[in-house]
Phi, psi and omega in degrees: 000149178284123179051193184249042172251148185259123195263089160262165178255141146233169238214104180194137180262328174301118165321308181324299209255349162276317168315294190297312165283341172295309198306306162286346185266344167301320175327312181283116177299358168263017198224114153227151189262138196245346168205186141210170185239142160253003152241141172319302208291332148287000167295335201250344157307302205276356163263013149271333190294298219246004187007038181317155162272002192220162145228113169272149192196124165291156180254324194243139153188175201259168187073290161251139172270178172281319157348283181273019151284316182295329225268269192349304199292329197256026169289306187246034170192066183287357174235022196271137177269139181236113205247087135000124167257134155219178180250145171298034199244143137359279197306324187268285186269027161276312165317294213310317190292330198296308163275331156305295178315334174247019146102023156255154202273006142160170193221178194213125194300140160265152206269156203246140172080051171247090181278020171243131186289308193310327178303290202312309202296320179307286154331323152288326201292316205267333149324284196269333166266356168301333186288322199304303242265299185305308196301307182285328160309329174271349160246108149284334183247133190278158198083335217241070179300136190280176209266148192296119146002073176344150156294155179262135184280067170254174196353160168301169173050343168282143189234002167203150193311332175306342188088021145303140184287147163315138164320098175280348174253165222241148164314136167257344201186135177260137166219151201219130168242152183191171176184242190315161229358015188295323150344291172269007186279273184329308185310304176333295196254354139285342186266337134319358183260140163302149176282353187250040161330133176267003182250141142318132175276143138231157171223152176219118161270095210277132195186140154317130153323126180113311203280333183277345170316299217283329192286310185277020165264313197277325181273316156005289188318318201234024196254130150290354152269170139347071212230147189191135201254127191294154199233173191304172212007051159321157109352096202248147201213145184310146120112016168259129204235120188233125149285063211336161173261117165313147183094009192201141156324163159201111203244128143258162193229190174211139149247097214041229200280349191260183201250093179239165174307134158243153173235155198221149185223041172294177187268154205327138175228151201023037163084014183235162174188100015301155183232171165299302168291327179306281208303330185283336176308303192311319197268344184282340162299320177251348177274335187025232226292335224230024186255087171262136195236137152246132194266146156257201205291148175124167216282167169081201175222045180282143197069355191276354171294310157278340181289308191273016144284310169316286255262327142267055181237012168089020180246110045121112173235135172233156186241132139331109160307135172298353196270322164245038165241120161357293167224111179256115192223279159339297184284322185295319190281348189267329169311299173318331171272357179076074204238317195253133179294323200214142187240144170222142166324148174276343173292339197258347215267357160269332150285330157307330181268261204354293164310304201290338194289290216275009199270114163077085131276288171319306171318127164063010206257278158064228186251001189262179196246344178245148169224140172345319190279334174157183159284127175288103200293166178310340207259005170229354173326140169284000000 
């Protein structure tokens, strides 16, 4: 960052809505706005012009979108944070996924049916400057990524700092949290996983209703599993991959020997809902020892609670290294609580759960349906 002011562009062909975002980002000492654009295409003059650390960028305007603009900025500013304006609609998250996919580093709902201006700023304000704050904070210098975080090592024969011996028994369940860059982190390390996994995924993301439909259609496309945004009693099933819905918890439960989704619309935990922590509270409850869990990249510390729920029911966590994460704030809080068996590249983090997934598959499995250990869900029967 330039000095200790956080620098922003804002990037909107509506007067209104430009007027409207200065006006908050002026409130905050820690932000100041150094231009605006009513286009992409005076957008990528004025940020050579103006070398903000930051950018807000409308998705539909003329001449140039933001789409293609997000395309432009990031041939020659591949680490400048960039935020999205979208709509709660189907179309703005389908834009949204669209920009994400070209490289902005996360977006912010613009608010709909709201007839009090003061409701809107607020709504933005709670949005859009914790993301400003976060983004620019993990790049103190934009371009420049910081160098990676060693992994924690542990003893020969161990796989974790308790001193516990390697696992003889096989995973039962992939679980997976993420939220600023997760989108795209997942497409990463789901489109690298085999389509014949031997385990269920579940994921929780943080996203609005409409945009996790739209996330799992999109990955769906270019995945070899099974990707889908879970809907109540789903199933959890081998090679099947379920996405909480935004606006709702996502629990796993047991019914005989098998496993399915409850969705809940209890209240926000780390300020989320889907949260993180629910789920992992859940899958540690029916999977206990047989749960690998990972966190990726995003704000906040949501999962590092649940994580040290897993690791004690005896199951197994890995983190997104800071050097490829968006924001490490998530993984990084979960590394901090001394929480993660393994910190990793997000290029390494599918082979790796891939090795750990196919390892002792065979162990303990045999013909029963049950084990010492929990129920063996329906979604690992041989």
């Amino acid at each position: 960052m330039s000095g200790s002011l956080i620098r922003v562009l804002i990037v909107d062909d509506s007067v209104v809505i430009r007027r409207l975002i200065k006006e908050i980002l002026d409130a905050d000492p820690r932000i100041e706005v150094v231009g605006v654009a009513h286009n992409g295409q005076v957008a990528i003059g004025k940020v050579e012009e103006l070398k903000p650390d930051a950018v807000t960028m409308d998705i539909e305007m003329p001449v140039m979108n933001g789409v293609d603009a997000v395309r432009a900025l990031r041939k020659t500013h591949p680490r400048l944070p960039i935020v999205m304006f979208s709509t709660l609609t189907e179309r703005g998250a389908s834009a949204t996924m669209d920009a994400l996919a070209a490289g902005a580093s996360d977006y912010v709902t613009k608010p709909a049916n709201v007839g009090s201006v003061m409701e809107s700023r607020k709504n933005i304000s709670e949005q859009l400057v914790p993301k400003l704050v976060a983004l620019t904070g993990a790049r103190k210098v934009v371009g420049v990524a910081r160098a990676p975080m060693p992994p924690p090592q542990p003893p020969a024969g161990q796989s974790r700092a308790s001193g516990t011996t390697r696992r003889t028994q096989p995973f039962g369940l992939l679980a997976i949290g993420s939220s600023t860059g997760g989108p795209d982190a997942l497409a990463t390390v789901l489109s690298a996983l085999p389509g014949e996994l031997p385990v269920p995924v579940v994921i929780t993301q943080h996203m609005p209703p409409v945009f996790t439909k739209m996330l799992a259609q999109r990955l769906n496309s270019t995945c070899k599993l099974s990707i889908s945004e879970a809907a109540e009693g789903d199933s959890v099933e081998r090679g099947k991959v379920l996405i909480a819905p935004g606006g709702l918890h996502m629990e796993l439960k047991t019914r005989g020997t098998g496993v399915f989704v409850h969705l809940s619309d209890a209240p926000p935990e780390n300020f989320c809902r889907p949260a993180v922590d629910v789920m992992f509270r859940s899958v540690a409850a029916v999977y206990r020892n047989r749960v690998l869990a990972v966190v990726l990249t995003g704000m906040g510390k949501d999962g590092a609670l649940g994580a040290g729920v897993i690791r004690a029911a005896g199951g197994e966590v890995f983190a997104q290294d800071e050097a490829t994460s968006v924001v490490w704030g998530m993984p990084g809080a979960t590394v901090m609580a001394g929480q993660a068996d393994r910190v990793l590249p997000l290029e390494q983090m599918a082979g790796t759960v891939t090795s750990a997934l196919s390892a002792n598959q065979g162990a303990g499995q045999g013909g029963s349906t049950r084990q010492a250990n929990g129920p063996v869900p329906g979604g690992v029967r041989a």
